[in-house]
PDB file of C-alpha atoms in Angstrom:
ATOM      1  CA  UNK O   1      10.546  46.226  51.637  1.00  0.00           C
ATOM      2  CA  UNK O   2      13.739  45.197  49.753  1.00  0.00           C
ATOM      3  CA  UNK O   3      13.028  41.760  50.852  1.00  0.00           C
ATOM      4  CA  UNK O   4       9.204  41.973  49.311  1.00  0.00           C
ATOM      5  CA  UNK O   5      10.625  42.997  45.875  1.00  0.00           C
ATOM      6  CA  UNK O   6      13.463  40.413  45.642  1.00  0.00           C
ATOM      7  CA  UNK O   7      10.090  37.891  46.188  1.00  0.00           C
ATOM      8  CA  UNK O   8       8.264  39.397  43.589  1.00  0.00           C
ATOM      9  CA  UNK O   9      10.727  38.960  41.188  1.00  0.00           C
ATOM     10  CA  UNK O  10      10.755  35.607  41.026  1.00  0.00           C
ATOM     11  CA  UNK O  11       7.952  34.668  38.893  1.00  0.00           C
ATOM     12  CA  UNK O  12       5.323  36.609  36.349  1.00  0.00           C
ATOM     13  CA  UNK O  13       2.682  35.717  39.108  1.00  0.00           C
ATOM     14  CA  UNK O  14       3.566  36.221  42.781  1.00  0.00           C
ATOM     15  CA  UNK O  15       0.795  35.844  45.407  1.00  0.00           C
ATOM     16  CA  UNK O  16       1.383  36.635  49.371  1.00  0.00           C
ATOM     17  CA  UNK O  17      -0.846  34.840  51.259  1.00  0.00           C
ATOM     18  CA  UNK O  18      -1.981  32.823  54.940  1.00  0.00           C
ATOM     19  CA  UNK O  19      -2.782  29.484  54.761  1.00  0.00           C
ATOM     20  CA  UNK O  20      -6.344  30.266  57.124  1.00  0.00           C
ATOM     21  CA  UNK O  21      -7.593  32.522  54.942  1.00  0.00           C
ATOM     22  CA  UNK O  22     -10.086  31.465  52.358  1.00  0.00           C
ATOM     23  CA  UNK O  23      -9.701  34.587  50.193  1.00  0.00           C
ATOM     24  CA  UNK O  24      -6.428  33.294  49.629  1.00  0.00           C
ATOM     25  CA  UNK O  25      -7.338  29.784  49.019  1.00  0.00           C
ATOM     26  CA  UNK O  26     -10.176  31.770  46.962  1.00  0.00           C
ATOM     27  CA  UNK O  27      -7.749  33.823  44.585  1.00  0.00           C
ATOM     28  CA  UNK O  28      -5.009  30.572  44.629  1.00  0.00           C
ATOM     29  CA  UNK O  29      -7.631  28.439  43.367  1.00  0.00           C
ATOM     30  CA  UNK O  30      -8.229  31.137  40.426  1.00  0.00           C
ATOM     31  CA  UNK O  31      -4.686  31.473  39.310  1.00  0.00           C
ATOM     32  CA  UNK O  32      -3.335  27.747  39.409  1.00  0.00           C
ATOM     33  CA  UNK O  33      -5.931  25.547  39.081  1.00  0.00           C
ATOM     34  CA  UNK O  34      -8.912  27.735  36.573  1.00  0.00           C
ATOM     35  CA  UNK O  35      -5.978  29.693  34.765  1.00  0.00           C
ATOM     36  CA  UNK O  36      -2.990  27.639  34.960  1.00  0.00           C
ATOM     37  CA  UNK O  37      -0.587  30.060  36.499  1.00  0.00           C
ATOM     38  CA  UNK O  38       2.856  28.755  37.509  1.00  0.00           C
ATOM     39  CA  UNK O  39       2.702  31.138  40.841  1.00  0.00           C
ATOM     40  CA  UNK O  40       5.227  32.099  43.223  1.00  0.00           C
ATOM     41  CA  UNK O  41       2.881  31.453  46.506  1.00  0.00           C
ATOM     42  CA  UNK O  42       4.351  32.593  49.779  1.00  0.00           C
ATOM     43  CA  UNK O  43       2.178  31.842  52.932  1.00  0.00           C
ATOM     44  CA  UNK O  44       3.181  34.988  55.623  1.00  0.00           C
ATOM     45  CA  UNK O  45       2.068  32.680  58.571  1.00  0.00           C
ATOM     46  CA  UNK O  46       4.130  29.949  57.388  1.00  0.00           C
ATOM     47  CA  UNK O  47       7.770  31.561  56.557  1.00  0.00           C
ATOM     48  CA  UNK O  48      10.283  33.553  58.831  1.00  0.00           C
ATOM     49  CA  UNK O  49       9.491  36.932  59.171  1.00  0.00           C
ATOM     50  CA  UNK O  50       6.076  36.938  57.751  1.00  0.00           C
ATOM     51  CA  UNK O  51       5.243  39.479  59.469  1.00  0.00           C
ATOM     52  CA  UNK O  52       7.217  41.693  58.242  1.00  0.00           C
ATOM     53  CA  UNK O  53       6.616  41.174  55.015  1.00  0.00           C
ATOM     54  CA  UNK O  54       3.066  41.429  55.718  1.00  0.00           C
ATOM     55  CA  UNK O  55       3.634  45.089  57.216  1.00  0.00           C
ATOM     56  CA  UNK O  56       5.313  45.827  53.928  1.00  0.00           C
ATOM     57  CA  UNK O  57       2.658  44.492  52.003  1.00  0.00           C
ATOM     58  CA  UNK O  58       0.371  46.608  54.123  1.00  0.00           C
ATOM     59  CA  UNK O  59       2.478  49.943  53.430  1.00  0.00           C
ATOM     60  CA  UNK O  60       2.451  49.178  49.563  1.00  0.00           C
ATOM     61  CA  UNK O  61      -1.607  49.732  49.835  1.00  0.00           C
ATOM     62  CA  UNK O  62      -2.371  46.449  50.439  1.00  0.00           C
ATOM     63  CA  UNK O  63      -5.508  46.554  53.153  1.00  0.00           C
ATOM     64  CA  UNK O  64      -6.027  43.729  54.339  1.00  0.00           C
ATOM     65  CA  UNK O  65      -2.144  42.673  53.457  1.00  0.00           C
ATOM     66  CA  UNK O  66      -3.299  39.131  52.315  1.00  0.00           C
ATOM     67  CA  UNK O  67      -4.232  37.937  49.207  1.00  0.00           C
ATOM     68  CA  UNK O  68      -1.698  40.574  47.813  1.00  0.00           C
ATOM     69  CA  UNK O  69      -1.106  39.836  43.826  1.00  0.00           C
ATOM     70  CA  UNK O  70       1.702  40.804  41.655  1.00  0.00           C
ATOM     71  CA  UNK O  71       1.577  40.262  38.158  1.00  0.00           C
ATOM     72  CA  UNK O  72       4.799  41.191  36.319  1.00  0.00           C
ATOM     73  CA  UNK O  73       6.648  42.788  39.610  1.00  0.00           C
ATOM     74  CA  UNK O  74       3.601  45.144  39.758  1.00  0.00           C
ATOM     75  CA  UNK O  75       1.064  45.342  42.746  1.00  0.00           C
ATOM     76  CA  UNK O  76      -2.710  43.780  41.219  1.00  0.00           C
ATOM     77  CA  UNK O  77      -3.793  44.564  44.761  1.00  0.00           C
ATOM     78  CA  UNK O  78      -6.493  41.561  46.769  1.00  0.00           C
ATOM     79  CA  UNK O  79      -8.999  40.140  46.119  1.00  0.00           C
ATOM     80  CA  UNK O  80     -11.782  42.738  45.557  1.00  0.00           C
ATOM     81  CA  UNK O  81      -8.969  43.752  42.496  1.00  0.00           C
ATOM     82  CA  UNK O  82      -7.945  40.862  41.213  1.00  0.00           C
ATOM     83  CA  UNK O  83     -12.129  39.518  40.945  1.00  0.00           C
ATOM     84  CA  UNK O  84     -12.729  42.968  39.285  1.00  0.00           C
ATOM     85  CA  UNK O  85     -10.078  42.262  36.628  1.00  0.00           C
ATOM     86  CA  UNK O  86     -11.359  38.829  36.025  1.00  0.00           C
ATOM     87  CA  UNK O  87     -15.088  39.861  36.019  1.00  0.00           C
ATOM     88  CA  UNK O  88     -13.851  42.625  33.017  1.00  0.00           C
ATOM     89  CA  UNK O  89     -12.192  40.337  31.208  1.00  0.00           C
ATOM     90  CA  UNK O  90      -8.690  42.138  32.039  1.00  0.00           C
ATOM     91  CA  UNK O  91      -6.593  39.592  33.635  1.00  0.00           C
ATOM     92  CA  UNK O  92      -5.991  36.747  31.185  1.00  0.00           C
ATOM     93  CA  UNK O  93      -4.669  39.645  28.958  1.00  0.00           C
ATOM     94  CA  UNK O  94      -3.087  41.030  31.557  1.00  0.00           C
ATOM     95  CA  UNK O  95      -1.035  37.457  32.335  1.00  0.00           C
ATOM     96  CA  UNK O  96      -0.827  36.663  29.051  1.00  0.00           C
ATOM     97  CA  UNK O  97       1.457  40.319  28.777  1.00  0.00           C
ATOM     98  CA  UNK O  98       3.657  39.061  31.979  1.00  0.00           C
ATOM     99  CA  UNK O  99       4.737  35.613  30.337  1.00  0.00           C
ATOM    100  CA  UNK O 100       3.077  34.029  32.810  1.00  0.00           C
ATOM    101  CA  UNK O 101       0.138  32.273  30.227  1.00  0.00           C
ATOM    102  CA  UNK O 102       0.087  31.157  27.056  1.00  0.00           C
ATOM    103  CA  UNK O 103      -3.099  31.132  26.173  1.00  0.00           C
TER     104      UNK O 103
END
């Protein structure tokens, strides 16, 4: 878990996420390319002990653990979250408040 937090303190924007899965490529594609989010992006499958991290991911609330989105060191949650947000109009303020747009 400590090793989770130390990651999502790098950035305003942290994303966990497997390079297979398209939700991820889905909610990466939102954040750096539409929104121009300078993201911390950490593929699970691709680092040591990814699966750990996933496990922590999944005992934060995170279900499934991947996409999992941070946004000023707090948990967003996945996809189905992070769409919501955008569809309400609620994230660009919300990254805007985290430093990590300048909209």
């Amino acid at each position: 878990m400590e090793r989770v937090t130390n990651m999502v303190s790098e950035r305003p924007v942290v994303i966990f996420s497997r390079s297979s899965c398209c939700m991820c490529h889905t909610i990466k594609t939102l954040f750096i390319t539409e929104l121009g989010v300078n993201a911390a992006v950490h593929e699970v499958d691709e680092i040591p002990r990814g699966r750990e991290i996933e496990q922590a991911l999944a005992r934060l609330g995170c279900n499934p653990s991947v996409p999992a989105v941070f946004i000023g060191r707090e948990l967003v949650g996945g996809t189905n979250e992070v769409m919501s947000l955008h569809l309400r109009r609620a994230l660009v303020p919300m990254l805007k408040r985290a430093g990590a747009i300048w909209l």
